[in-house]
Amino acid sequence: MQEMKTQLSGRSLIGFGESPADAGTFRAMNPATGQEIEPAFTSARPEDVELAAQLATKAFESFGRDSGSKRGALLRKIAEKIEAGSAEIVERANLETALPPARLQSETA
């Protein structure tokens, strides 16, 4: 499987777009060192949350009408993406939580 190379933007994905960058920012902190971690994350505005909830409701309605095999195929594709990016996910999660990599790796399985 191909390894994922992701660049964190610090922006929320809402539908097929990114949230605007005008609502303030915050940073994750490494609990082992107390240092802030890049990038800064943009705070969601109430209207961003509302739009995300509306889109999720529409997606749920559509997803619920799909056949079990189609839903299963989508979930398998999501699992493949998580597995492909597991090294990056574990590395970042370790920075943000200080949990051991072995524990974090088990959560991507």
PDB file of C-alpha atoms in Angstrom:
ATOM      1  CA  MET A   1       0.000   0.000   0.000  1.00  0.00           C
ATOM      2  CA  GLN A   2       1.244   3.500  -0.819  1.00  0.00           C
ATOM      3  CA  GLU A   3       2.299   5.627   2.155  1.00  0.00           C
ATOM      4  CA  MET A   4       0.380   8.823   2.685  1.00  0.00           C
ATOM      5  CA  LYS A   5       2.201  12.177   2.769  1.00  0.00           C
ATOM      6  CA  THR A   6      -0.040  14.777   4.322  1.00  0.00           C
ATOM      7  CA  GLN A   7       0.687  18.410   5.036  1.00  0.00           C
ATOM      8  CA  LEU A   8      -1.475  19.703   7.867  1.00  0.00           C
ATOM      9  CA  SER A   9      -2.997  23.058   6.995  1.00  0.00           C
ATOM     10  CA  GLY A  10      -4.655  23.757  10.317  1.00  0.00           C
ATOM     11  CA  ARG A  11      -7.962  24.351   8.533  1.00  0.00           C
ATOM     12  CA  SER A  12     -11.193  22.398   9.028  1.00  0.00           C
ATOM     13  CA  LEU A  13     -12.511  20.489   6.040  1.00  0.00           C
ATOM     14  CA  ILE A  14     -16.193  21.234   5.545  1.00  0.00           C
ATOM     15  CA  GLY A  15     -17.753  19.444   2.619  1.00  0.00           C
ATOM     16  CA  PHE A  16     -15.298  19.789  -0.249  1.00  0.00           C
ATOM     17  CA  GLY A  17     -13.772  23.015   1.027  1.00  0.00           C
ATOM     18  CA  GLU A  18     -11.750  24.448   3.881  1.00  0.00           C
ATOM     19  CA  SER A  19     -12.998  26.697   6.633  1.00  0.00           C
ATOM     20  CA  PRO A  20     -12.038  30.352   6.434  1.00  0.00           C
ATOM     21  CA  ALA A  21      -8.989  31.440   8.408  1.00  0.00           C
ATOM     22  CA  ASP A  22     -10.581  34.430  10.115  1.00  0.00           C
ATOM     23  CA  ALA A  23     -11.861  32.982  13.401  1.00  0.00           C
ATOM     24  CA  GLY A  24      -8.705  32.928  15.503  1.00  0.00           C
ATOM     25  CA  THR A  25      -6.245  30.113  15.990  1.00  0.00           C
ATOM     26  CA  PHE A  26      -4.929  27.711  18.597  1.00  0.00           C
ATOM     27  CA  ARG A  27      -2.032  25.256  18.718  1.00  0.00           C
ATOM     28  CA  ALA A  28      -1.683  21.711  19.949  1.00  0.00           C
ATOM     29  CA  MET A  29       0.815  21.268  22.754  1.00  0.00           C
ATOM     30  CA  ASN A  30       3.199  18.379  23.302  1.00  0.00           C
ATOM     31  CA  PRO A  31       2.400  17.230  26.865  1.00  0.00           C
ATOM     32  CA  ALA A  32       5.851  15.654  27.234  1.00  0.00           C
ATOM     33  CA  THR A  33       7.722  18.895  26.491  1.00  0.00           C
ATOM     34  CA  GLY A  34       5.153  21.663  26.930  1.00  0.00           C
ATOM     35  CA  GLN A  35       6.075  23.013  23.484  1.00  0.00           C
ATOM     36  CA  GLU A  36       3.492  24.204  20.983  1.00  0.00           C
ATOM     37  CA  ILE A  37       3.227  22.165  17.806  1.00  0.00           C
ATOM     38  CA  GLU A  38       2.825  23.615  14.313  1.00  0.00           C
ATOM     39  CA  PRO A  39       0.660  24.365  12.464  1.00  0.00           C
ATOM     40  CA  ALA A  40      -1.777  26.702  14.175  1.00  0.00           C
ATOM     41  CA  PHE A  41      -5.354  25.440  13.843  1.00  0.00           C
ATOM     42  CA  THR A  42      -8.179  27.749  12.842  1.00  0.00           C
ATOM     43  CA  SER A  43     -11.087  27.884  15.260  1.00  0.00           C
ATOM     44  CA  ALA A  44     -14.468  26.979  13.814  1.00  0.00           C
ATOM     45  CA  ARG A  45     -17.066  29.729  13.722  1.00  0.00           C
ATOM     46  CA  PRO A  46     -20.681  28.914  14.669  1.00  0.00           C
ATOM     47  CA  GLU A  47     -21.678  29.110  10.982  1.00  0.00           C
ATOM     48  CA  ASP A  48     -18.897  26.630  10.091  1.00  0.00           C
ATOM     49  CA  VAL A  49     -20.255  24.184  12.667  1.00  0.00           C
ATOM     50  CA  GLU A  50     -23.795  24.696  11.371  1.00  0.00           C
ATOM     51  CA  LEU A  51     -22.731  24.067   7.767  1.00  0.00           C
ATOM     52  CA  ALA A  52     -20.782  20.955   8.785  1.00  0.00           C
ATOM     53  CA  ALA A  53     -23.829  19.626  10.666  1.00  0.00           C
ATOM     54  CA  GLN A  54     -26.125  20.304   7.692  1.00  0.00           C
ATOM     55  CA  LEU A  55     -23.760  18.548   5.289  1.00  0.00           C
ATOM     56  CA  ALA A  56     -23.365  15.614   7.675  1.00  0.00           C
ATOM     57  CA  THR A  57     -27.145  15.255   7.901  1.00  0.00           C
ATOM     58  CA  LYS A  58     -27.440  15.176   4.103  1.00  0.00           C
ATOM     59  CA  ALA A  59     -24.593  12.674   3.829  1.00  0.00           C
ATOM     60  CA  PHE A  60     -26.194  10.456   6.483  1.00  0.00           C
ATOM     61  CA  GLU A  61     -29.505  10.457   4.646  1.00  0.00           C
ATOM     62  CA  SER A  62     -27.793   9.504   1.390  1.00  0.00           C
ATOM     63  CA  PHE A  63     -25.499   6.939   3.027  1.00  0.00           C
ATOM     64  CA  GLY A  64     -28.485   5.328   4.761  1.00  0.00           C
ATOM     65  CA  ARG A  65     -30.127   4.642   1.384  1.00  0.00           C
ATOM     66  CA  ASP A  66     -27.031   2.915  -0.002  1.00  0.00           C
ATOM     67  CA  SER A  67     -26.831  -0.858  -0.078  1.00  0.00           C
ATOM     68  CA  GLY A  68     -24.885  -2.671   2.604  1.00  0.00           C
ATOM     69  CA  SER A  69     -22.240  -3.649   0.066  1.00  0.00           C
ATOM     70  CA  LYS A  70     -21.795  -0.038  -1.052  1.00  0.00           C
ATOM     71  CA  ARG A  71     -21.518   1.179   2.558  1.00  0.00           C
ATOM     72  CA  GLY A  72     -19.070  -1.632   3.283  1.00  0.00           C
ATOM     73  CA  ALA A  73     -16.948  -0.657   0.286  1.00  0.00           C
ATOM     74  CA  LEU A  74     -16.775   2.940   1.511  1.00  0.00           C
ATOM     75  CA  LEU A  75     -15.791   1.856   5.022  1.00  0.00           C
ATOM     76  CA  ARG A  76     -13.101  -0.465   3.619  1.00  0.00           C
ATOM     77  CA  LYS A  77     -11.712   2.439   1.556  1.00  0.00           C
ATOM     78  CA  ILE A  78     -11.603   4.621   4.673  1.00  0.00           C
ATOM     79  CA  ALA A  79      -9.791   1.832   6.552  1.00  0.00           C
ATOM     80  CA  GLU A  80      -7.269   1.529   3.704  1.00  0.00           C
ATOM     81  CA  LYS A  81      -6.558   5.273   3.894  1.00  0.00           C
ATOM     82  CA  ILE A  82      -6.075   5.109   7.668  1.00  0.00           C
ATOM     83  CA  GLU A  83      -3.737   2.120   7.311  1.00  0.00           C
ATOM     84  CA  ALA A  84      -1.791   3.839   4.508  1.00  0.00           C
ATOM     85  CA  GLY A  85      -1.279   6.910   6.666  1.00  0.00           C
ATOM     86  CA  SER A  86      -0.794   5.114   9.964  1.00  0.00           C
ATOM     87  CA  ALA A  87       2.880   6.085  10.362  1.00  0.00           C
ATOM     88  CA  GLU A  88       2.018   9.791   9.996  1.00  0.00           C
ATOM     89  CA  ILE A  89      -1.056   9.463  12.194  1.00  0.00           C
ATOM     90  CA  VAL A  90       0.918   7.719  14.937  1.00  0.00           C
ATOM     91  CA  GLU A  91       3.755  10.251  14.747  1.00  0.00           C
ATOM     92  CA  ARG A  92       1.411  13.228  15.075  1.00  0.00           C
ATOM     93  CA  ALA A  93      -0.757  11.596  17.751  1.00  0.00           C
ATOM     94  CA  ASN A  94       2.379  10.813  19.760  1.00  0.00           C
ATOM     95  CA  LEU A  95       3.395  14.490  19.597  1.00  0.00           C
ATOM     96  CA  GLU A  96      -0.052  15.636  20.716  1.00  0.00           C
ATOM     97  CA  THR A  97      -0.710  13.040  23.419  1.00  0.00           C
ATOM     98  CA  ALA A  98       2.667  11.543  24.471  1.00  0.00           C
ATOM     99  CA  LEU A  99       0.996   8.125  24.265  1.00  0.00           C
ATOM    100  CA  PRO A 100       3.397   5.346  23.265  1.00  0.00           C
ATOM    101  CA  PRO A 101       3.587   4.661  19.509  1.00  0.00           C
ATOM    102  CA  ALA A 102       2.687   0.975  20.001  1.00  0.00           C
ATOM    103  CA  ARG A 103      -0.565   1.958  21.726  1.00  0.00           C
ATOM    104  CA  LEU A 104      -1.376   4.480  19.006  1.00  0.00           C
ATOM    105  CA  GLN A 105      -0.540   1.992  16.233  1.00  0.00           C
ATOM    106  CA  SER A 106      -2.998  -0.491  17.733  1.00  0.00           C
ATOM    107  CA  GLU A 107      -5.731   2.125  17.390  1.00  0.00           C
ATOM    108  CA  THR A 108      -5.199   2.395  13.626  1.00  0.00           C
ATOM    109  CA  ALA A 109      -5.755  -1.344  13.110  1.00  0.00           C
TER     110      ALA A 109
END
